[in-house]
Amino acid sequence: MKIPNRKGYFGKFGGRFVPETLIPLLYDLEKAYLKVKKDPSFWKEWQYLLKEYAGRPTPLYFAQNLSSYLGKKIKIYLKREDLLHTGAHKINNTIGQVLLAKRMGKNRIIAETGAGQHGVATATACALLGLNCVVYMGAKDTERQKLNVFRMKLLGAEVVPVYSGTQTLKDAINEALRDWVTNVTSTLYVIGSVVGPHPYPMMVRDFQSIIGLEIKKQILKKEGRLPDLVLACVGGGSNAMGTFYPFRQDLQVRLVGVEAAGEGLHTDHHSATLAVGEPGVLHGMLTYLLQDRVGQIKGAHSIAPGLDYPGVGPEHAYFKDTGRAEYVSVTDEEALEAFQLLSEKEGIIPALESAHAVAYLLKIAKDLPKDTIVVITLSGRGDKDVASVREYLEGN
Amino acid sequence: MEKNASLIKKAINTIKSKGDVAVIPYICCWDPDLETTEAILWELAEVEPACIELGFPFSDPVADGPTIQKAIVRALEHQPTFEAYFEFISRLNQKGFPYPIVCMTYYNIIYRFGLEKTVEHALQSGLAGFIIPDLPIEEAQPWIKANQNSGLATIFLATPTSSEDRIQKIVKHTKGFLYYVSITGITGARDSLPEDLADRLKITKNLCGNNLPLAVGFGISKKEQIKLLYPYADAFIIGSAIVKIIEEKGKNSPKEIKTFLKNLKNL
Ligand SMILES: Cc1ncc(COP(=O)(O)O)c(C=O)c1O
């Protein structure tokens, strides 16, 4: 069975729930993407840029100190997406989509951003490839992430603060969609995760799958076998899907996505969409959502700005329902501990998002059988979080 | 069984046969409160509308511009439920409200309430139909199925990016009237409309045939616009221009809205 199907469904999730104006564009985009998908020259260009410009392949690093600290009986590998240019996995996708936009003859790129990571990665790809770039960002986020706003401006992008709704990521996506509805011919919307209407979840997954493909090759070389457990954090779900997808048929590999439990699942301050959300339609897709009884979308919370999203990619919803992946969550507090531990033990300051994946390992390490091989995708580096972590630790 | 859908068509034809302008006003229920919404509706009834679009607010209205977004924020402060919306429609109809009301809302509200249950409640309340801007025909099968023989109007939208082929398909699924979006863009009053709009309406009217009225919306707020388009469209949807009056006048808006529409209809 082909996933997604022709209509963009992963099981019962996905689809194309957008205003009519955008439907013909989504067909065009799908057609253009399926065309380049079969075009070796496209992938050659993409691979060239990822290698020479962004720094791929990223190392699969054996975290010996952390492994020892946890009792030596398990081996922990870190997939170092944090070493990529711009500091996170987001660049794998933005270079892909901006290259596609060029081939489609578009000259204007729009993007949404929450923390600013995807905005920076999009602005970077646009600077590199010579396209105009407008980034929508919730007004609250522009306040919280002033440095990333400045970064995007340095890269030549225009940053538009969004004052509607909760003034965060979900509203930035709404505003980007409104822009796209208005500027249909000139513009391509570069979405930052495996979310949105078909073909985005499929396309972003394909671009991010480079993560899992490299892991597979690297671990076979180092260990001669596949890992037992693979962990990644889940916001919209792109680094996790990129990690999981190449393993989907290797059923001996346990895939675990880690969501943000924020201040706890019993509160209203979390982003654990797969854990406690219910199916609904937002941003063009049918998927699990944080929503109230009426169907109004709730605000999400996490100490990690990149996990702060009330929806999740439809393919994760599908993996959850079919049981191919498990989804768990860790709190702000637990993520902070992992953030500090990895910094101290390995000299690697992880992004707060990625620290969630590490935190879950810390929780379950003692129950893992001897000789378990674990791979954690370290989706990004923590430079962007140092100031807020400091505030948090000194404030407590 | 097409009673609601045909009601709208009949209303449009009656108005047009008198040489009058058929208008379809939009307001958001609970903006700024339910009492004012009801007062506005009774004033609207005095301008003989073709039907009324009564919005149910959704937190993430991607098809709406700033004016209607703000209305939705005002409405959401009352934490409205879909049940309460249907109860309100029921009460209006019990009091003999003389014009068809269609619900404009986003798909998640309906999905969450349940498709069958929505249809059931709509029929019980006397609601005439639905406009769901984020439900394109591709995704509409479950909704169409839930509506089979319900007689409710399901109003799909056609836009400047829809090819003639697509419009033909959209027309096939549409009951009540076809909602033609004047511009590639979001809701909001505009000073000027695209120059080729009349041409596109002509083509679309042809595709609608004699049975399906064609209404044009998005950006319409002025008499000159209506004058220009009058020969090509059966009805005119007026949203943001009315909502703007509510934003400015709040509880005092009902009479002003009536005056505004009366003037607009008087070519
Ligand atoms: C470093 C990092 N990791 C993870 C995420 C979450 O996104 P996704 O779940 O799509 O990988 C983000 C989003 O901004 C991020 O910056």
CSV table of N, CA and C and ligand atoms in Angstrom, one decimal, chain A residues 87-90 114-118 192-194 233-240 305-307 351 353-354 379-381 384, ligand 1:
chain,number,residue,atom,x,y,z
A,87,GLY,N,22.0,25.2,12.5
A,87,GLY,CA,21.8,24.6,13.8
A,87,GLY,C,20.7,23.6,14.0
A,88,ALA,N,20.0,23.2,13.0
A,88,ALA,CA,19.0,22.2,13.1
A,88,ALA,C,18.7,21.5,11.8
A,89,HIS,N,17.9,20.4,11.9
A,89,HIS,CA,17.5,19.7,10.8
A,89,HIS,C,16.7,20.4,9.8
A,90,LYS,N,16.1,21.6,10.1
A,90,LYS,CA,15.2,22.3,9.3
A,90,LYS,C,15.8,22.6,7.9
A,114,GLY,N,7.9,29.4,14.4
A,114,GLY,CA,7.5,29.6,15.8
A,114,GLY,C,8.7,30.2,16.6
A,115,ALA,N,9.7,29.3,16.8
A,115,ALA,CA,10.9,29.8,17.5
A,115,ALA,C,11.8,30.6,16.6
A,116,GLY,N,11.6,30.4,15.3
A,116,GLY,CA,12.5,31.1,14.4
A,116,GLY,C,13.4,30.2,13.7
A,117,GLN,N,13.5,28.9,14.1
A,117,GLN,CA,14.5,28.0,13.5
A,117,GLN,C,14.1,27.7,12.0
A,118,HIS,N,12.8,27.4,11.7
A,118,HIS,CA,12.4,27.2,10.3
A,118,HIS,C,12.5,28.5,9.5
A,192,GLY,N,7.3,24.2,7.4
A,192,GLY,CA,8.5,23.8,8.2
A,192,GLY,C,8.4,22.4,8.8
A,193,SER,N,7.3,21.7,8.7
A,193,SER,CA,7.2,20.4,9.3
A,193,SER,C,6.4,19.5,8.5
A,194,VAL,N,6.2,18.2,8.9
A,194,VAL,CA,5.4,17.3,8.2
A,194,VAL,C,3.9,17.5,8.4
A,233,CYS,N,12.3,13.8,19.1
A,233,CYS,CA,11.2,14.7,19.7
A,233,CYS,C,10.2,15.0,18.6
A,234,VAL,N,9.0,15.3,19.0
A,234,VAL,CA,7.9,15.5,18.0
A,234,VAL,C,7.2,16.9,18.3
A,235,GLY,N,7.4,17.8,17.4
A,235,GLY,CA,6.6,19.1,17.5
A,235,GLY,C,5.5,18.9,16.4
A,236,GLY,N,5.8,19.4,15.2
A,236,GLY,CA,5.0,19.0,14.0
A,236,GLY,C,5.3,17.6,13.6
A,237,GLY,N,6.6,17.2,13.9
A,237,GLY,CA,7.0,15.8,13.6
A,237,GLY,C,8.0,15.6,12.5
A,238,SER,N,8.7,16.6,12.0
A,238,SER,CA,9.5,16.4,10.9
A,238,SER,C,10.8,15.7,11.2
A,239,ASN,N,11.5,16.0,12.3
A,239,ASN,CA,12.8,15.3,12.5
A,239,ASN,C,12.5,13.9,12.9
A,240,ALA,N,11.4,13.7,13.6
A,240,ALA,CA,11.0,12.3,14.0
A,240,ALA,C,10.6,11.5,12.8
A,305,PRO,N,10.4,26.0,22.3
A,305,PRO,CA,9.5,26.8,21.4
A,305,PRO,C,9.1,26.0,20.2
A,306,GLY,N,10.0,25.1,19.7
A,306,GLY,CA,9.7,24.4,18.5
A,306,GLY,C,8.7,23.2,18.7
A,307,LEU,N,8.3,22.9,19.9
A,307,LEU,CA,7.4,21.9,20.1
A,307,LEU,C,6.0,22.4,20.4
A,351,ALA,N,19.4,21.5,21.6
A,351,ALA,CA,18.2,22.3,21.6
A,351,ALA,C,17.2,21.8,22.6
A,353,GLU,N,14.2,21.3,22.4
A,353,GLU,CA,13.3,20.3,21.7
A,353,GLU,C,14.0,18.9,21.8
A,354,SER,N,15.2,18.9,21.3
A,354,SER,CA,16.0,17.6,21.3
A,354,SER,C,16.2,17.1,22.7
A,379,SER,N,18.0,16.9,17.1
A,379,SER,CA,17.5,17.7,16.0
A,379,SER,C,18.1,19.1,15.9
A,380,GLY,N,18.6,19.6,17.0
A,380,GLY,CA,19.2,20.9,16.9
A,380,GLY,C,20.1,21.2,18.1
A,381,ARG,N,20.9,22.4,17.9
A,381,ARG,CA,21.8,22.8,19.0
A,381,ARG,C,21.1,23.8,19.9
A,384,LYS,N,20.3,28.7,20.8
A,384,LYS,CA,19.1,29.6,20.8
A,384,LYS,C,18.4,29.6,22.1
C,1,LIG,C1,15.8,21.9,17.0
C,1,LIG,C2,14.3,21.6,16.7
C,1,LIG,N1,13.9,20.3,17.0
C,1,LIG,C3,12.6,20.0,16.7
C,1,LIG,C4,11.7,20.9,16.3
C,1,LIG,C5,10.3,20.4,16.1
C,1,LIG,O1,9.9,20.3,14.8
C,1,LIG,P1,9.7,18.9,14.2
C,1,LIG,O2,8.8,18.1,15.1
C,1,LIG,O3,9.0,19.2,12.9
C,1,LIG,O4,11.0,18.2,14.0
C,1,LIG,C6,12.1,22.2,16.0
C,1,LIG,C7,11.1,23.2,15.5
C,1,LIG,O5,11.4,24.4,15.4
C,1,LIG,C8,13.5,22.5,16.2
C,1,LIG,O6,13.9,23.8,16.0
